[in-house]
Amino acid sequence: MTESPERPEPPAPPFASHPDLVLRTLGGSVIAASDESFAAKENLVNPWPPAFSPGTFGAKGQEYDGWETARRRPDASGELGHDWAIVRLGLPGVIRGIVLDTAWFTGNFPPYASVEAYGADGRHPSPAELAAADWTEVVPLSLLKGDAVHAFPVDAARRFTHVRLNIHPDGGVARLRVHGEPVPDPRLLDGLTVDLAALENGARVVECSDMFYSAPDHMLFPGTARNQSEGWETARRRGPGHDWAIVRLAAPGVIRLAEFDTTHLKFNAPAAVALAGIDARTGDPGDPGAWHELLGRTRVQPDGRHRFRLPAAREVTHVRLDVHPDGGLSRLRLLGDLSDGGTRLLTDRWNALAGGRGEGERAPSPGGFTTR
């Protein structure tokens, strides 16, 4: 098979610092499409960059790593219509920007596209129910180019669970990316032991010492990493000191158990880890003396899960993960309880976003307690 040609990566738009809510590895799924004659709709949310092997022809023509529909023709009434795909977000949340990538589609890309969004409150609607839903336009009908990345900022202060990509009239799109801020349903977290460091619950890495090989948010993903690229890994440290990452928890709470997973990191795991916490509502994360120890420096092994119960701890909003001297983790889990204040913050945010806000109003900061 011919290797995929080189394709330069364009600069990432500012909103791409937010996680891709529709990513397959986060639970995203393309649940319905008007047509997928040439290439499967599921390719839209593949986590890897679009690939292309010229001269690979199957029964339906050249194979593409994307979604491609048949050529449309006017119906009996003369209407041409357009194609569409409905996508369930893996992480429901506030959408900050959308990327449409027509990689490798040069003579068969759609000339125009638009995107709509919908928020289903606590339900799991069928494709038929979604088709009849009241959708909100978040990207108006816009001009597309072939083999190009198109970035569209979104300003809609709502919590959404689904998006609908409309292409006019037909053609192929390689990838759909929906960047934003996860907004968890507090009714599913209140009163339970939860992972306060889970991306799907609203946690984020807000600062780190190094992300040479991969982004630190990866270690907050659900499930088990399939390989070492799906975690956080730093460069080899040649000088003094150690690497670290600061995690803003889903909401203020008390951590009862910490899990450090080095699965697949066989020769690049840290020698030891440590954990510190702070309540950023009363302390300054920029002050080293404001942090308190949750877990002292503790040895870990390559390619395995390490779980430690923490002593009776104080309420925290952020944790600092220290890895000595460098290396990586595939996953970090911090199991504990939301505090009363944490539950209130999540509930207030849910009430503000699940029902929608006025046009042009901005969503509040994630969790309501971000300081950095």
XYZ file of N, CA and C in Angstrom, residues 176-356:
543
model
N -14.565 16.000 11.843
C -15.334 16.998 12.579
C -14.749 17.076 13.981
N -14.361 18.264 14.404
C -13.863 18.473 15.752
C -14.754 19.510 16.442
N -15.161 19.201 17.675
C -16.045 20.085 18.434
C -15.359 20.376 19.769
N -14.682 21.509 19.847
C -13.917 21.859 21.052
C -14.780 22.660 22.026
N -14.658 22.310 23.297
C -15.444 23.030 24.292
C -15.146 22.594 25.705
N -16.034 22.988 26.607
C -15.870 22.732 28.037
C -16.927 21.732 28.497
N -16.524 20.571 28.994
C -17.503 19.602 29.490
C -18.339 20.181 30.627
N -19.625 19.885 30.603
C -20.542 20.308 31.673
C -21.258 19.062 32.180
N -20.817 18.491 33.306
C -21.437 17.267 33.806
C -22.806 17.533 34.417
N -23.626 16.508 34.450
C -24.936 16.574 35.088
C -24.738 16.316 36.586
N -24.953 17.299 37.452
C -24.689 17.109 38.887
C -25.567 16.039 39.515
N -26.697 15.735 38.896
C -27.574 14.700 39.438
C -26.934 13.329 39.387
N -25.922 13.167 38.525
C -25.230 11.879 38.410
C -24.001 11.802 39.306
N -23.670 12.894 39.987
C -22.459 12.936 40.815
C -22.751 13.150 42.293
N -23.812 13.860 42.604
C -24.104 14.242 43.978
C -24.342 13.001 44.846
N -23.660 12.963 45.986
C -23.852 11.884 46.947
C -23.106 10.606 46.630
N -22.296 10.588 45.563
C -21.565 9.385 45.168
C -20.067 9.623 45.264
N -19.318 8.540 45.341
C -17.870 8.623 45.183
C -17.591 8.752 43.696
N -16.897 9.820 43.303
C -16.676 10.097 41.886
C -15.207 10.392 41.643
N -14.816 10.361 40.364
C -13.455 10.715 39.986
C -13.403 12.229 39.814
N -12.840 12.905 40.786
C -12.768 14.361 40.768
C -11.792 14.878 39.719
N -10.959 13.985 39.143
C -9.994 14.384 38.124
C -10.417 13.963 36.728
N -11.641 13.492 36.548
C -12.089 13.022 35.236
C -12.456 14.190 34.336
N -11.981 14.140 33.118
C -12.337 15.161 32.137
C -13.841 15.206 31.926
N -14.486 14.051 31.898
C -15.925 14.003 31.663
C -16.715 14.617 32.810
N -16.096 14.755 33.996
C -16.758 15.410 35.116
C -16.426 16.898 35.203
N -15.586 17.368 34.284
C -15.268 18.788 34.234
C -13.874 19.163 34.690
N -13.028 18.199 35.043
C -11.659 18.505 35.464
C -10.805 18.860 34.245
N -9.748 19.621 34.465
C -8.815 20.004 33.400
C -7.420 20.169 33.981
N -6.403 19.895 33.166
C -5.042 20.284 33.521
C -4.875 21.737 33.106
N -4.559 22.608 34.062
C -4.486 24.042 33.773
C -3.058 24.527 33.601
N -2.076 23.704 33.984
C -0.687 24.104 33.840
C 0.179 22.862 33.984
N 1.325 22.845 33.287
C 2.251 21.718 33.441
C 3.655 22.179 33.093
N 4.643 21.394 33.501
C 6.042 21.744 33.256
C 6.479 21.375 31.853
N 5.856 20.363 31.250
C 6.323 19.858 29.957
C 5.241 18.998 29.333
N 5.051 19.130 28.013
C 4.165 18.219 27.292
C 4.763 17.928 25.916
N 6.028 17.524 25.948
C 6.781 17.332 24.712
C 6.145 16.262 23.837
N 5.754 15.146 24.423
C 5.223 14.031 23.628
C 3.699 14.015 23.544
N 3.037 14.476 24.572
C 1.567 14.422 24.550
C 1.003 15.367 25.601
N -0.263 15.755 25.392
C -0.912 16.732 26.266
C -1.303 16.091 27.597
N -1.181 16.821 28.703
C -1.486 16.242 30.018
C -2.957 15.921 30.220
N -3.867 16.611 29.504
C -5.291 16.285 29.635
C -5.583 14.831 29.277
N -4.699 14.218 28.481
C -4.932 12.828 28.068
C -5.047 11.891 29.272
N -4.325 12.194 30.347
C -4.372 11.271 31.487
C -5.676 11.394 32.264
N -6.539 12.358 31.884
C -7.845 12.502 32.513
C -8.956 11.877 31.677
N -8.589 11.231 30.548
C -9.572 10.609 29.665
C -10.212 9.394 30.340
N -11.407 9.010 29.899
C -12.024 7.778 30.431
C -11.362 6.538 29.871
N -11.624 5.407 30.507
C -11.146 4.130 29.992
C -9.658 3.934 30.192
N -9.162 2.864 29.597
C -7.748 2.509 29.663
C -7.056 2.934 28.386
N -5.873 3.529 28.502
C -5.124 3.948 27.328
C -4.785 2.745 26.455
N -4.914 2.914 25.134
C -4.610 1.821 24.210
C -3.123 1.715 23.923
N -2.396 2.820 24.079
C -0.948 2.829 23.884
C -0.386 4.042 24.620
N 0.938 4.201 24.595
C 1.537 5.248 25.423
C 1.272 6.651 24.893
N 0.792 6.780 23.657
C 0.471 8.107 23.144
C -0.808 8.659 23.748
N -1.615 7.820 24.405
C -2.896 8.256 24.957
C -2.801 8.641 26.428
N -1.626 8.981 26.872
C -1.431 9.490 28.215
C -0.617 10.772 28.153
N -0.010 11.138 29.264
C 0.866 12.310 29.327
C 2.302 11.832 29.460
N 3.187 12.338 28.588
C 4.596 11.954 28.651
C 5.466 13.168 28.399
N 6.456 13.367 29.262
C 7.363 14.511 29.148
C 8.659 14.086 28.449
N 9.447 15.076 28.074
C 10.763 14.818 27.516
C 11.702 14.312 28.621
N 12.839 13.777 28.230
C 13.836 13.331 29.213
C 14.475 14.555 29.872
N 14.418 14.580 31.177
C 14.959 15.724 31.939
C 16.454 15.517 32.135
N 17.244 16.503 31.705
C 18.707 16.411 31.813
C 19.266 17.267 32.937
N 18.446 18.171 33.478
C 18.909 19.033 34.550
C 18.270 18.669 35.868
N 18.412 19.508 36.870
C 17.812 19.233 38.182
C 16.300 19.418 38.149
N 15.648 19.045 39.237
C 14.216 19.242 39.366
C 13.404 18.065 38.871
N 12.114 18.302 38.686
C 11.208 17.230 38.265
C 10.027 17.856 37.516
N 9.265 17.023 36.839
C 8.105 17.495 36.090
C 6.850 17.468 36.951
N 5.857 18.253 36.537
C 4.634 18.398 37.338
C 3.480 18.856 36.452
N 2.263 18.649 36.959
C 1.047 19.130 36.295
C 0.047 19.534 37.365
N -0.669 20.631 37.128
C -1.699 21.098 38.059
C -3.067 20.800 37.453
N -3.882 20.101 38.213
C -5.214 19.692 37.767
C -6.257 20.482 38.534
N -7.136 21.178 37.814
C -8.305 21.791 38.436
C -9.381 20.728 38.513
N -9.816 20.395 39.716
C -10.788 19.323 39.897
C -12.146 19.686 39.297
N -12.971 18.675 39.119
C -14.314 18.891 38.574
C -15.090 19.894 39.418
N -14.880 19.858 40.716
C -15.502 20.781 41.671
C -14.789 20.572 43.006
N -14.924 21.503 43.936
C -14.296 21.307 45.242
C -14.769 20.007 45.899
N -13.829 19.302 46.495
C -14.169 18.035 47.130
C -13.026 17.493 47.965
N -13.242 16.306 48.518
C -12.251 15.627 49.356
C -11.823 14.352 48.642
N -10.522 14.200 48.400
C -9.983 13.038 47.685
C -9.714 11.924 48.691
N -10.242 10.736 48.412
C -10.068 9.593 49.310
C -9.056 8.582 48.784
N -8.943 8.489 47.448
C -8.056 7.483 46.847
C -7.448 8.047 45.580
N -6.140 7.828 45.406
C -5.438 8.277 44.203
C -4.920 7.065 43.441
N -5.106 7.094 42.133
C -4.596 6.020 41.277
C -3.674 6.612 40.224
N -2.471 6.058 40.138
C -1.474 6.460 39.156
C -1.250 5.267 38.228
N -1.633 5.415 36.977
C -1.597 4.311 36.022
C -0.474 4.550 35.017
N 0.507 3.660 34.997
C 1.623 3.756 34.049
C 1.508 2.712 32.939
N 0.306 2.209 32.692
C 0.110 1.196 31.648
C 0.699 1.674 30.323
N 1.441 0.799 29.656
C 2.129 1.003 28.373
C 3.402 1.824 28.505
N 3.642 2.432 29.647
C 4.873 3.200 29.846
C 5.894 2.259 30.479
N 6.550 1.498 29.628
C 7.417 0.418 30.108
C 8.839 0.882 30.382
N 9.297 1.876 29.625
C 10.672 2.349 29.792
C 10.718 3.861 30.027
N 9.562 4.454 30.245
C 9.504 5.903 30.399
C 8.533 6.321 31.497
N 8.273 5.410 32.441
C 7.460 5.758 33.604
C 8.318 6.561 34.587
N 7.702 7.394 35.417
C 8.494 8.071 36.457
C 8.989 7.073 37.495
N 10.030 7.466 38.209
C 10.514 6.624 39.300
C 9.626 6.760 40.527
N 9.035 7.938 40.699
C 8.196 8.192 41.873
C 7.200 9.297 41.545
N 6.135 9.342 42.346
C 5.110 10.380 42.183
C 4.808 10.980 43.551
N 4.203 12.156 43.543
C 3.729 12.794 44.769
C 2.513 13.637 44.404
N 1.706 13.964 45.428
C 0.471 14.700 45.196
C 0.313 15.753 46.283
N -0.014 16.971 45.860
C -0.296 18.062 46.806
C -1.618 18.703 46.428
N -2.262 19.351 47.399
C -3.559 19.955 47.145
C -3.642 21.374 47.657
N -4.648 22.114 47.161
C -4.883 23.484 47.600
C -6.349 23.818 47.385
N -6.883 24.681 48.227
C -8.203 25.248 48.013
C -7.967 26.644 47.448
N -8.141 26.774 46.128
C -7.804 28.027 45.458
C -8.763 29.154 45.795
N -9.837 28.864 46.515
C -10.743 29.922 46.950
C -10.176 30.699 48.122
N -9.227 30.079 48.835
C -8.638 30.730 50.004
C -7.124 30.825 49.926
N -6.502 30.110 48.998
C -5.052 30.131 48.853
C -4.641 30.449 47.432
N -3.400 30.896 47.261
C -2.876 31.269 45.948
C -2.071 30.106 45.376
N -2.525 29.494 44.256
C -1.752 28.391 43.666
C -0.345 28.794 43.256
N -0.100 30.092 43.064
C 1.235 30.549 42.713
C 2.183 30.620 43.892
N 1.669 30.399 45.083
C 2.492 30.421 46.303
C 2.834 28.983 46.690
N 4.097 28.553 46.533
C 4.450 27.163 46.866
C 4.090 26.784 48.297
N 4.125 27.749 49.215
C 3.833 27.444 50.607
C 2.360 27.233 50.895
N 1.488 27.550 49.918
C 0.049 27.398 50.142
C -0.437 25.979 49.894
N 0.401 25.146 49.287
C 0.007 23.761 48.994
C 0.269 22.872 50.208
N -0.551 21.844 50.381
C -0.318 20.877 51.455
C -0.220 19.475 50.864
N 0.498 18.635 51.524
C 0.773 17.289 51.015
C -0.453 16.386 51.122
N -0.765 15.702 50.019
C -1.786 14.661 50.026
C -1.169 13.279 50.003
N -0.078 13.136 49.243
C 0.676 11.886 49.180
C 2.130 12.247 48.978
N 2.967 11.803 49.919
C 4.393 12.074 49.801
C 5.016 11.308 48.647
N 6.267 11.631 48.376
C 6.979 10.980 47.267
C 6.935 9.464 47.433
N 6.380 8.799 46.412
C 6.105 7.360 46.502
C 6.576 6.666 45.234
N 7.271 5.554 45.401
C 7.811 4.823 44.252
C 6.685 4.173 43.451
N 6.817 4.197 42.111
C 5.892 3.492 41.229
C 6.687 2.646 40.254
N 6.016 1.696 39.621
C 6.649 0.776 38.686
C 6.123 1.012 37.265
N 6.862 0.595 36.253
C 6.377 0.733 34.879
C 5.172 -0.164 34.599
N 4.357 0.248 33.630
C 3.300 -0.573 33.033
C 2.376 -1.196 34.080
N 1.794 -0.376 34.939
C 0.898 -0.926 35.951
C 0.082 0.144 36.649
N -0.934 -0.299 37.398
C -1.790 0.602 38.165
C -1.343 0.609 39.625
N -1.315 1.810 40.212
C -0.899 1.977 41.603
C -1.983 2.755 42.319
N -2.554 2.183 43.355
C -3.670 2.825 44.064
C -3.271 3.045 45.514
N -3.557 4.237 46.028
C -3.184 4.605 47.391
C -4.360 5.317 48.066
N -4.765 4.800 49.221
C -5.754 5.524 50.026
C -5.062 6.694 50.684
N -5.741 7.824 50.679
C -5.169 9.017 51.278
C -5.720 9.198 52.688
N -4.919 9.739 53.583
C -5.426 10.000 54.943
C -6.533 11.046 54.886
N -7.262 11.180 55.985
C -8.346 12.168 56.048
C -7.825 13.502 55.526
N -8.398 13.946 54.435
C -7.848 15.099 53.739
C -8.771 16.307 53.842
N -8.206 17.466 53.555
C -8.997 18.682 53.523
C -9.631 18.862 52.151
N -10.616 19.726 52.106
C -11.278 20.045 50.845
C -10.294 20.780 49.932
N -10.256 20.382 48.665
C -9.337 20.996 47.713
C -10.076 21.315 46.414
N -9.526 22.264 45.662
C -10.048 22.584 44.332
C -9.061 22.206 43.240
N -7.756 22.134 43.580
C -6.704 21.805 42.629
C -5.733 20.818 43.272
N -5.095 20.008 42.449
C -3.999 19.159 42.916
C -2.795 19.381 42.009
N -1.621 19.196 42.597
C -0.380 19.221 41.821
C 0.212 17.819 41.818
N 0.313 17.253 40.634
C 0.945 15.952 40.456
C 2.415 16.170 40.154
N 3.292 15.596 40.978
C 4.736 15.652 40.738
C 5.209 14.293 40.256
N 5.975 14.271 39.151
C 6.595 13.021 38.681
C 8.099 13.200 38.759
N 8.772 12.241 39.388
C 10.208 12.350 39.650
C 10.977 11.310 38.855
N 11.986 11.723 38.077
C 12.283 13.108 37.708
C 11.499 13.555 36.460
N 11.023 12.577 35.673
C 10.296 12.858 34.428
C 9.534 11.591 34.056
N 8.992 11.554 32.843
C 8.267 10.360 32.395
C 6.816 10.664 32.116
N 5.967 9.699 32.404
C 4.565 9.921 32.074
C 3.614 9.007 32.809
N 2.340 9.362 32.722
C 1.246 8.546 33.249
C 0.231 8.353 32.137
N -0.340 7.163 32.069
C -1.426 6.967 31.103
C -2.740 7.485 31.658
N -2.956 7.348 32.966
C -4.181 7.845 33.586
C -3.901 8.270 35.028
N -4.634 9.330 35.442
C -4.651 9.761 36.843
C -6.100 9.747 37.298
N -6.388 9.023 38.369
C -7.734 8.981 38.947
C -7.658 9.483 40.385
N -8.582 10.380 40.731
C -8.657 10.906 42.101
C -10.088 10.720 42.582
N -10.325 9.628 43.285
C -11.676 9.278 43.717
C -11.987 9.940 45.056
N -13.167 10.523 45.146
C -13.544 11.188 46.387
C -14.968 11.682 46.355
N -15.242 12.666 47.202
C -16.607 13.175 47.384
C -16.650 14.660 47.074
N -17.704 15.078 46.395
C -17.955 16.501 46.239
C -18.309 17.095 47.597
N -17.816 18.272 47.865
C -18.248 18.984 49.065
C -19.611 19.620 48.797
N -20.252 20.125 49.851
C -21.526 20.818 49.647
C -21.345 22.001 48.700
N -20.226 22.727 48.869
C -19.957 23.848 47.986
C -19.715 23.407 46.553
N -19.045 22.259 46.380
C -18.807 21.734 45.045
C -20.094 21.355 44.345
N -20.996 20.718 45.090
C -22.292 20.357 44.508
C -23.067 21.598 44.100
N -23.027 22.639 44.921
C -23.738 23.877 44.592
C -23.173 24.518 43.328
N -21.847 24.520 43.205
C -21.236 25.116 42.020
C -21.647 24.379 40.748
N -21.617 23.045 40.785
C -22.022 22.269 39.615
C -23.501 22.471 39.304
N -24.313 22.518 40.337
C -25.753 22.696 40.134
C -26.057 24.070 39.557
N -25.399 25.103 40.080
C -25.614 26.452 39.558
C -25.205 26.536 38.090
N -24.101 25.897 37.739
C -23.647 25.936 36.347
C -24.616 25.177 35.448
N -25.080 24.045 35.941
C -26.058 23.261 35.174
C -27.326 24.067 34.920
N -27.828 24.710 35.961
C -29.053 25.504 35.813
C -28.868 26.653 34.835
N -27.651 27.209 34.787
C -27.386 28.335 33.898
C -27.239 27.904 32.449
N -26.750 26.676 32.229
C -26.391 26.262 30.867
C -27.336 25.260 30.242
N -27.957 24.420 31.028
C -28.796 23.371 30.435
C -30.058 23.945 29.819
N -30.537 25.084 30.352
C -31.745 25.684 29.814
C -31.487 26.783 28.819
N -30.222 27.171 28.672
C -29.884 28.201 27.695
C -29.855 29.581 28.300
